[in-house]
Amino acid sequence: MRHPDTGEGRGPVRYGPPLPEPGLPVLPELAAVVAGAAGRTRPEPPGGPPALLEAVRGHGERRGLAPGRARVTAAPGGAPLLLALTAALGGDVLVPRPCAAWWSPQTRLLGHEVFSVPTPAECGGVPDPYALLETVHRVRAEGGRPRLLVVAPADDPTATVPPPEVLHEAVEAAVGEGLHVVSDETWRDTLHPGRDTPLFSPAEMFPADVTVLTDLTGAHLPPSLPAACARFPPTPEGDRLAARVLDVLTATGATLSAPVAAAAAYALDDGDAVTARRAAAAALHGRVATALHHVVLKAGCLSRPPRAGRHLYVDLEPLRPRLSALGVTDAQDLEDHLGARLGLPAPGGHRFGDDQGALRCRLGTAPLLGATPDERGAALTSPDPLELPHVARALTMVESVLAELGDLGDRAGPDGTGAAGEGWESER
């Protein structure tokens, strides 16, 4: 059965999969905050209560954003907030290819166009600057009005972190063309430790031209408590943009509940319990993602090394002969096949704006942590989670399914044909 949003099975995907889940028990202190606010009857103001907005400001300043007069706002999730931003800015939107599944539907809902721009060879999250300029000029020549570029300093779906110079070149090109930049920093607090990965926000580089958006279910809150925040440029134009966004949030009723607002403020204050849990979760998912990366490379697949998040982006193009023999010829087929064989979500690359004909998918690490709260809790506290029987079994199962395809398929040659020639890592 095809996903209901894919039309006849090969049409454009309108709504993609959710963010990769944490797969971990809710922090007890966070649960207590939610319970303590559950009895409030007064509605929260549009844009978030003062305590939450102060927490948003402090959170950004502790991560290198300049202190001062920048306006901030909050909404019940990243998608409603990006919708409000897109509506407030108007015009067409440019995104890297692939990109987070929730970036494009808002633009299409508003009747604007979305233009995908190829990414550099070494990373996702940002467009190649030359391809970006070419796309902007072409769109304008055809009567379009490019207005917004969305980027991710830590990326879903590729789990990569753009080098600072690559990020700077892309944002500089966009700003030079008069585009406003939204920096989706949902995953910036999920960097895998031990990698010495430098991460900078575009707002540090071009503070007058960048709005920072963070979906808190990336690193701070469970998916059951949807919240997101935005920090606008500290300029008069940034103030006007913030006011227009607040108008849209108010008009659409996109307000936070009291328990979610309290939980968001608690998480963004970076207390000891929150910080310790966040670090432990990032370390756990980093260990499992690295192991999963090794598994997919061993099977002959291609994948950039994961640097952040709870996921991996995999290209199975070298296994196309065997997959084709099984009737798997595109990303939707691949999603169906791997989902059935693995018993795990494996959303195809087409859901992230990638080429439907390419055999790419996103694999999450959360399903590998265990099937019960006890198993997932054990993974979080274990000094070596990869040695836990349930984690080892899950990785072995993935290895077995992929090895079956790799052993029987023809792999890409040593000349790096297919996606390997586009900067994808392999073990060859």
Short mmCIF file of C-alpha atoms in Angstrom, two decimals:
data_model
loop_
_atom_site.label_atom_id
_atom_site.label_comp_id
_atom_site.label_asym_id
_atom_site.label_seq_id
_atom_site.Cartn_x
_atom_site.Cartn_y
_atom_site.Cartn_z
CA MET A 1 0.00 0.00 0.00
CA ARG A 2 1.28 3.41 -0.94
CA HIS A 3 1.48 6.28 1.50
CA PRO A 4 -1.79 8.25 1.17
CA ASP A 5 0.09 11.48 0.46
CA THR A 6 1.94 10.07 -2.55
CA GLY A 7 -1.02 10.14 -4.88
CA GLU A 8 -0.80 7.06 -7.09
CA GLY A 9 2.48 6.06 -5.52
CA ARG A 10 4.83 8.18 -7.59
CA GLY A 11 3.50 11.69 -7.14
CA PRO A 12 5.09 14.44 -5.04
CA VAL A 13 5.12 13.84 -1.31
CA ARG A 14 3.31 16.64 0.50
CA TYR A 15 3.85 15.59 4.07
CA GLY A 16 6.90 13.75 5.27
CA PRO A 17 7.79 11.66 8.28
CA PRO A 18 8.23 13.22 11.73
CA LEU A 19 11.58 14.09 13.24
CA PRO A 20 13.64 11.09 14.38
CA GLU A 21 12.38 10.20 17.84
CA PRO A 22 14.59 10.22 20.94
CA GLY A 23 13.57 6.72 21.96
CA LEU A 24 14.34 7.49 25.62
CA PRO A 25 12.25 7.86 28.79
CA VAL A 26 11.11 11.38 29.63
CA LEU A 27 13.42 13.11 32.08
CA PRO A 28 11.67 12.82 35.51
CA GLU A 29 12.33 16.47 36.40
CA LEU A 30 10.75 17.54 33.10
CA ALA A 31 7.71 15.34 33.72
CA ALA A 32 7.31 16.97 37.15
CA VAL A 33 7.30 20.44 35.58
CA VAL A 34 4.59 19.36 33.11
CA ALA A 35 2.48 17.89 35.90
CA GLY A 36 2.89 21.01 37.99
CA ALA A 37 1.52 23.20 35.19
CA ALA A 38 -1.34 20.90 34.22
CA GLY A 39 -3.79 22.63 36.57
CA ARG A 40 -3.44 26.07 35.02
CA THR A 41 -6.63 27.30 33.37
CA ARG A 42 -5.50 30.65 31.97
CA PRO A 43 -4.41 30.43 28.31
CA GLU A 44 -0.85 31.33 27.39
CA PRO A 45 -0.38 34.46 25.26
CA PRO A 46 0.37 34.07 21.56
CA GLY A 47 4.11 33.88 21.04
CA GLY A 48 4.73 32.43 24.50
CA PRO A 49 4.73 33.68 28.12
CA PRO A 50 7.49 36.03 29.39
CA ALA A 51 9.32 33.29 31.32
CA LEU A 52 9.66 31.19 28.17
CA LEU A 53 10.79 34.13 26.05
CA GLU A 54 13.50 34.97 28.58
CA ALA A 55 14.62 31.35 28.48
CA VAL A 56 14.79 31.53 24.67
CA ARG A 57 16.99 34.63 24.85
CA GLY A 58 19.34 33.12 27.39
CA HIS A 59 19.54 29.85 25.47
CA GLY A 60 20.65 31.65 22.30
CA GLU A 61 23.15 33.87 24.06
CA ARG A 62 24.82 30.89 25.69
CA ARG A 63 25.30 29.49 22.18
CA GLY A 64 27.08 32.48 20.74
CA LEU A 65 24.23 34.71 19.61
CA ALA A 66 24.73 38.34 20.53
CA PRO A 67 22.86 39.53 23.63
CA GLY A 68 20.59 42.52 23.37
CA ARG A 69 17.37 43.54 21.81
CA ALA A 70 16.61 40.63 19.47
CA ARG A 71 12.93 39.72 19.58
CA VAL A 72 11.91 36.12 20.15
CA THR A 73 8.72 34.12 19.89
CA ALA A 74 7.46 30.58 20.48
CA ALA A 75 4.90 28.31 18.84
CA PRO A 76 3.52 24.77 19.23
CA GLY A 77 6.06 23.13 16.93
CA GLY A 78 8.54 23.91 14.19
CA ALA A 79 6.05 23.51 11.33
CA PRO A 80 3.54 26.14 12.58
CA LEU A 81 6.40 28.54 13.27
CA LEU A 82 7.96 28.08 9.84
CA LEU A 83 4.52 28.51 8.29
CA ALA A 84 4.16 31.84 10.08
CA LEU A 85 7.64 32.93 8.99
CA THR A 86 7.00 31.97 5.38
CA ALA A 87 3.66 33.77 5.34
CA ALA A 88 5.20 36.87 6.92
CA LEU A 89 8.06 37.04 4.43
CA GLY A 90 6.09 36.14 1.30
CA GLY A 91 7.68 35.03 -1.95
CA ASP A 92 9.29 31.78 -3.02
CA VAL A 93 11.50 29.58 -0.87
CA LEU A 94 14.81 27.88 -1.60
CA VAL A 95 15.98 24.79 0.27
CA PRO A 96 18.95 22.43 -0.02
CA ARG A 97 18.35 19.01 -1.56
CA PRO A 98 17.71 16.90 0.46
CA CYS A 99 16.21 18.81 3.37
CA ALA A 100 14.03 18.27 6.42
CA ALA A 101 10.67 16.86 5.41
CA TRP A 102 8.69 19.59 7.22
CA TRP A 103 10.25 22.59 5.47
CA SER A 104 8.40 22.56 2.14
CA PRO A 105 4.70 21.82 2.90
CA GLN A 106 4.18 25.24 4.51
CA THR A 107 5.32 27.03 1.38
CA ARG A 108 3.10 24.94 -0.89
CA LEU A 109 0.17 25.45 1.46
CA LEU A 110 0.59 29.20 1.01
CA GLY A 111 0.65 28.85 -2.78
CA HIS A 112 4.33 29.72 -3.17
CA GLU A 113 7.01 27.77 -4.99
CA VAL A 114 9.77 25.71 -3.42
CA PHE A 115 13.07 25.39 -5.29
CA SER A 116 15.56 22.71 -4.29
CA VAL A 117 19.26 23.42 -4.71
CA PRO A 118 21.97 20.71 -4.72
CA THR A 119 24.23 20.54 -1.68
CA PRO A 120 28.05 20.51 -1.70
CA ALA A 121 29.80 17.17 -1.94
CA GLU A 122 30.96 17.07 1.67
CA CYS A 123 27.73 17.80 3.54
CA GLY A 124 24.03 18.50 3.56
CA GLY A 125 22.10 21.30 5.22
CA VAL A 126 23.21 24.11 2.90
CA PRO A 127 23.06 24.65 -0.86
CA ASP A 128 26.10 24.83 -3.05
CA PRO A 129 26.61 28.63 -3.35
CA TYR A 130 27.10 28.61 -7.12
CA ALA A 131 24.04 26.45 -7.67
CA LEU A 132 22.14 28.76 -5.34
CA LEU A 133 23.05 31.85 -7.36
CA GLU A 134 22.16 30.10 -10.59
CA THR A 135 18.78 29.06 -9.19
CA VAL A 136 17.97 32.54 -7.86
CA HIS A 137 18.79 34.15 -11.21
CA ARG A 138 16.79 31.57 -13.14
CA VAL A 139 13.75 31.91 -10.88
CA ARG A 140 13.80 35.69 -11.24
CA ALA A 141 14.19 35.43 -15.00
CA GLU A 142 11.10 33.23 -15.08
CA GLY A 143 9.07 35.75 -13.09
CA GLY A 144 9.45 34.21 -9.64
CA ARG A 145 10.20 36.07 -6.43
CA PRO A 146 12.78 34.22 -4.34
CA ARG A 147 12.58 35.58 -0.82
CA LEU A 148 13.73 32.98 1.70
CA LEU A 149 16.50 30.40 2.07
CA VAL A 150 16.25 27.73 4.77
CA VAL A 151 19.47 26.07 5.97
CA ALA A 152 20.50 23.72 8.79
CA PRO A 153 23.88 23.99 10.55
CA ALA A 154 23.19 20.46 11.84
CA ASP A 155 21.14 18.63 9.28
CA ASP A 156 18.16 16.35 9.00
CA PRO A 157 18.20 14.10 7.02
CA THR A 158 21.94 13.79 6.33
CA ALA A 159 23.16 14.06 9.98
CA THR A 160 26.07 16.19 8.74
CA VAL A 161 27.41 19.54 9.95
CA PRO A 162 28.53 21.92 7.21
CA PRO A 163 32.09 23.21 7.65
CA PRO A 164 32.02 26.87 8.73
CA GLU A 165 33.51 28.10 5.46
CA VAL A 166 30.93 26.18 3.42
CA LEU A 167 28.09 27.54 5.53
CA HIS A 168 29.48 31.08 5.27
CA GLU A 169 29.76 30.95 1.48
CA ALA A 170 26.20 29.72 1.06
CA VAL A 171 24.67 32.27 3.41
CA GLU A 172 26.81 35.07 1.98
CA ALA A 173 25.53 34.23 -1.50
CA ALA A 174 21.92 34.29 -0.27
CA VAL A 175 22.31 37.57 1.60
CA GLY A 176 24.02 39.11 -1.41
CA GLU A 177 20.91 38.31 -3.45
CA GLY A 178 18.61 39.92 -0.89
CA LEU A 179 17.25 36.67 0.57
CA HIS A 180 16.31 36.32 4.19
CA VAL A 181 17.82 33.23 5.81
CA VAL A 182 16.10 30.95 8.31
CA SER A 183 18.60 28.81 10.19
CA ASP A 184 16.95 25.64 11.45
CA GLU A 185 19.00 24.80 14.54
CA THR A 186 16.82 21.97 15.76
CA TRP A 187 19.77 19.57 15.96
CA ARG A 188 22.59 21.84 17.10
CA ASP A 189 22.48 20.46 20.67
CA THR A 190 22.75 16.86 19.45
CA LEU A 191 26.36 16.97 18.23
CA HIS A 192 28.06 13.62 18.72
CA PRO A 193 30.90 13.93 21.24
CA GLY A 194 34.46 13.04 20.38
CA ARG A 195 34.23 14.30 16.82
CA ASP A 196 35.63 17.80 17.33
CA THR A 197 32.93 19.13 15.01
CA PRO A 198 32.80 22.94 14.83
CA LEU A 199 29.28 24.30 14.56
CA PHE A 200 28.42 27.93 13.94
CA SER A 201 25.07 29.60 13.47
CA PRO A 202 24.57 31.73 10.38
CA ALA A 203 23.23 34.34 12.82
CA GLU A 204 26.77 34.67 14.19
CA MET A 205 27.99 35.43 10.69
CA PHE A 206 25.15 37.62 9.37
CA PRO A 207 23.12 38.74 12.41
CA ALA A 208 21.04 41.27 10.47
CA ASP A 209 19.82 38.76 7.90
CA VAL A 210 19.16 35.51 9.76
CA THR A 211 16.27 34.24 11.86
CA VAL A 212 17.11 31.25 14.03
CA LEU A 213 14.38 28.62 14.37
CA THR A 214 14.62 25.67 16.76
CA ASP A 215 12.14 22.83 17.07
CA LEU A 216 12.62 21.80 20.68
CA THR A 217 11.68 18.17 20.01
CA GLY A 218 15.10 17.81 18.42
CA ALA A 219 17.21 17.97 21.58
CA HIS A 220 15.10 19.31 24.43
CA LEU A 221 11.55 17.91 24.59
CA PRO A 222 9.82 14.63 23.73
CA PRO A 223 7.55 14.65 20.65
CA SER A 224 4.52 14.62 22.96
CA LEU A 225 5.38 18.20 24.00
CA PRO A 226 5.65 20.07 20.67
CA ALA A 227 7.25 23.50 20.93
CA ALA A 228 9.56 25.66 18.86
CA CYS A 229 11.14 29.08 19.18
CA ALA A 230 12.51 31.74 16.85
CA ARG A 231 15.04 34.52 17.37
CA PHE A 232 14.80 37.40 14.91
CA PRO A 233 17.52 39.79 13.70
CA PRO A 234 18.18 42.66 16.16
CA THR A 235 17.19 45.27 13.57
CA PRO A 236 14.08 47.33 12.80
CA GLU A 237 13.29 44.93 9.95
CA GLY A 238 13.71 42.02 12.36
CA ASP A 239 11.24 43.69 14.70
CA ARG A 240 8.74 44.09 11.88
CA LEU A 241 9.18 40.46 10.85
CA ALA A 242 8.66 39.32 14.44
CA ALA A 243 5.46 41.37 14.65
CA ARG A 244 4.11 39.88 11.40
CA VAL A 245 4.94 36.36 12.59
CA LEU A 246 3.13 37.01 15.85
CA ASP A 247 0.11 38.20 13.86
CA VAL A 248 0.05 34.93 11.92
CA LEU A 249 0.43 32.82 15.06
CA THR A 250 -2.39 34.75 16.71
CA ALA A 251 -4.68 34.51 13.69
CA THR A 252 -4.17 30.76 13.37
CA GLY A 253 -4.49 30.04 17.07
CA ALA A 254 -0.96 28.61 17.19
CA THR A 255 -0.42 29.00 20.93
CA LEU A 256 1.33 26.81 23.47
CA SER A 257 -0.48 25.04 26.27
CA ALA A 258 0.63 25.91 29.80
CA PRO A 259 2.32 22.53 30.47
CA VAL A 260 4.28 22.67 27.21
CA ALA A 261 5.32 26.30 27.78
CA ALA A 262 6.54 25.42 31.27
CA ALA A 263 8.44 22.39 29.97
CA ALA A 264 10.05 24.44 27.19
CA ALA A 265 11.18 27.15 29.61
CA TYR A 266 12.61 24.53 31.96
CA ALA A 267 14.50 22.77 29.15
CA LEU A 268 15.90 25.98 27.65
CA ASP A 269 17.26 27.17 31.00
CA ASP A 270 19.99 24.49 30.66
CA GLY A 271 19.81 23.28 34.26
CA ASP A 272 22.06 20.50 35.49
CA ALA A 273 19.56 17.66 35.00
CA VAL A 274 18.63 18.83 31.49
CA THR A 275 22.24 19.34 30.46
CA ALA A 276 23.30 15.93 31.76
CA ARG A 277 20.45 14.14 29.98
CA ARG A 278 21.09 16.00 26.74
CA ALA A 279 24.79 15.09 26.81
CA ALA A 280 24.06 11.45 27.64
CA ALA A 281 21.49 11.19 24.85
CA ALA A 282 23.84 12.76 22.30
CA ALA A 283 26.61 10.37 23.30
CA LEU A 284 24.30 7.35 23.09
CA HIS A 285 22.87 8.22 19.70
CA GLY A 286 26.34 9.11 18.45
CA ARG A 287 27.68 5.67 19.44
CA VAL A 288 24.77 3.85 17.83
CA ALA A 289 24.85 6.04 14.70
CA THR A 290 28.56 5.34 14.25
CA ALA A 291 27.93 1.60 14.59
CA LEU A 292 25.04 1.79 12.13
CA HIS A 293 27.22 3.75 9.73
CA HIS A 294 29.80 0.97 9.86
CA VAL A 295 27.08 -1.60 9.16
CA VAL A 296 25.79 0.17 6.05
CA LEU A 297 29.29 0.73 4.67
CA LYS A 298 30.19 -2.91 5.23
CA ALA A 299 27.14 -3.89 3.17
CA GLY A 300 28.39 -1.78 0.27
CA CYS A 301 26.03 1.15 0.80
CA LEU A 302 27.12 4.78 0.82
CA SER A 303 26.69 7.28 3.63
CA ARG A 304 28.33 10.40 4.95
CA PRO A 305 29.62 9.98 8.52
CA PRO A 306 26.98 11.13 11.03
CA ARG A 307 27.95 14.10 13.17
CA ALA A 308 24.67 15.06 14.85
CA GLY A 309 21.16 13.87 15.49
CA ARG A 310 19.53 10.48 15.76
CA HIS A 311 19.67 9.34 12.18
CA LEU A 312 21.72 8.35 9.15
CA TYR A 313 21.17 9.04 5.44
CA VAL A 314 21.98 6.02 3.31
CA ASP A 315 22.39 5.55 -0.44
CA LEU A 316 21.81 1.98 -1.64
CA GLU A 317 22.60 2.72 -5.28
CA PRO A 318 25.48 0.17 -5.34
CA LEU A 319 22.91 -2.50 -4.49
CA ARG A 320 20.52 -1.52 -7.29
CA PRO A 321 20.90 -4.76 -9.31
CA ARG A 322 19.68 -6.94 -6.48
CA LEU A 323 17.05 -4.42 -5.41
CA SER A 324 15.77 -4.16 -8.98
CA ALA A 325 15.42 -7.93 -9.09
CA LEU A 326 13.21 -7.62 -6.04
CA GLY A 327 11.08 -4.92 -7.68
CA VAL A 328 12.71 -2.05 -5.81
CA THR A 329 13.46 0.65 -8.35
CA ASP A 330 12.93 3.96 -6.55
CA ALA A 331 12.81 5.60 -3.13
CA GLN A 332 9.18 4.67 -2.42
CA ASP A 333 9.87 1.03 -3.25
CA LEU A 334 12.94 1.17 -1.02
CA GLU A 335 10.94 2.63 1.86
CA ASP A 336 8.34 -0.11 1.54
CA HIS A 337 10.90 -2.91 1.21
CA LEU A 338 13.20 -1.89 4.04
CA GLY A 339 10.31 -0.96 6.30
CA ALA A 340 8.89 -4.46 5.87
CA ARG A 341 12.21 -6.30 6.14
CA LEU A 342 13.63 -4.30 9.04
CA GLY A 343 10.40 -3.63 10.88
CA LEU A 344 11.75 -0.10 11.35
CA PRO A 345 10.93 3.24 9.70
CA ALA A 346 13.05 3.82 6.60
CA PRO A 347 11.51 6.90 4.90
CA GLY A 348 12.70 7.27 1.34
CA GLY A 349 14.75 10.20 0.15
CA HIS A 350 11.81 11.52 -1.88
CA ARG A 351 10.22 12.58 1.40
CA PHE A 352 13.15 14.95 1.90
CA GLY A 353 12.99 16.51 -1.54
CA ASP A 354 15.55 14.13 -3.00
CA ASP A 355 15.32 12.43 -6.39
CA GLN A 356 12.50 9.89 -6.35
CA GLY A 357 14.49 7.60 -8.61
CA ALA A 358 17.47 7.47 -6.24
CA LEU A 359 17.70 4.60 -3.76
CA ARG A 360 18.17 6.69 -0.62
CA CYS A 361 16.55 6.58 2.79
CA ARG A 362 16.90 7.84 6.35
CA LEU A 363 17.48 5.33 9.13
CA GLY A 364 16.94 6.32 12.76
CA THR A 365 18.92 5.17 15.77
CA ALA A 366 16.08 5.33 18.33
CA PRO A 367 14.45 2.03 17.24
CA LEU A 368 17.77 0.27 17.88
CA LEU A 369 17.82 1.25 21.58
CA GLY A 370 15.19 -1.25 22.66
CA ALA A 371 11.49 -2.04 22.57
CA THR A 372 10.63 -1.28 26.20
CA PRO A 373 11.28 1.63 28.58
CA ASP A 374 13.59 -0.61 30.62
CA GLU A 375 15.68 -1.52 27.58
CA ARG A 376 15.92 2.10 26.42
CA GLY A 377 16.79 3.25 29.93
CA ALA A 378 19.53 0.61 30.11
CA ALA A 379 20.98 1.88 26.84
CA LEU A 380 21.11 5.40 28.24
CA THR A 381 22.99 4.43 31.39
CA SER A 382 25.22 1.65 30.04
CA PRO A 383 28.96 2.42 29.78
CA ASP A 384 28.95 0.45 26.50
CA PRO A 385 25.46 0.36 24.99
CA LEU A 386 26.66 -1.55 21.94
CA GLU A 387 27.34 -4.53 24.20
CA LEU A 388 23.76 -4.70 25.44
CA PRO A 389 22.08 -7.79 23.94
CA HIS A 390 19.04 -5.96 22.60
CA VAL A 391 21.14 -3.24 20.94
CA ALA A 392 23.55 -5.80 19.49
CA ARG A 393 20.63 -7.87 18.14
CA ALA A 394 19.09 -4.82 16.45
CA LEU A 395 22.34 -3.89 14.74
CA THR A 396 22.91 -7.49 13.68
CA MET A 397 19.43 -7.62 12.19
CA VAL A 398 20.12 -4.50 10.09
CA GLU A 399 23.46 -5.95 9.05
CA SER A 400 21.83 -9.21 8.00
CA VAL A 401 19.15 -7.54 5.88
CA LEU A 402 21.65 -5.29 4.11
CA ALA A 403 24.25 -8.05 3.72
CA GLU A 404 21.67 -10.19 1.96
CA LEU A 405 21.29 -7.44 -0.62
CA GLY A 406 24.98 -6.64 -0.82
CA ASP A 407 26.17 -10.22 -1.23
CA LEU A 408 23.81 -10.84 -4.11
CA GLY A 409 24.08 -7.46 -5.80
CA ASP A 410 26.70 -5.86 -8.01
CA ARG A 411 28.43 -3.06 -6.17
CA ALA A 412 29.66 0.17 -7.69
CA GLY A 413 33.15 -0.02 -9.13
CA PRO A 414 36.29 1.46 -7.61
CA ASP A 415 36.01 4.52 -9.82
CA GLY A 416 33.34 5.87 -7.47
CA THR A 417 30.40 5.76 -9.84
CA GLY A 418 26.93 6.74 -8.65
CA ALA A 419 26.55 8.66 -5.44
CA ALA A 420 30.09 7.86 -4.32
CA GLY A 421 31.24 10.39 -6.86
CA GLU A 422 29.16 13.02 -5.04
CA GLY A 423 31.07 12.95 -1.81
CA TRP A 424 29.41 9.96 -0.18
CA GLU A 425 31.64 7.79 1.99
CA SER A 426 32.15 4.12 1.34
CA GLU A 427 34.52 1.39 2.55
CA ARG A 428 35.98 0.78 -0.87
#
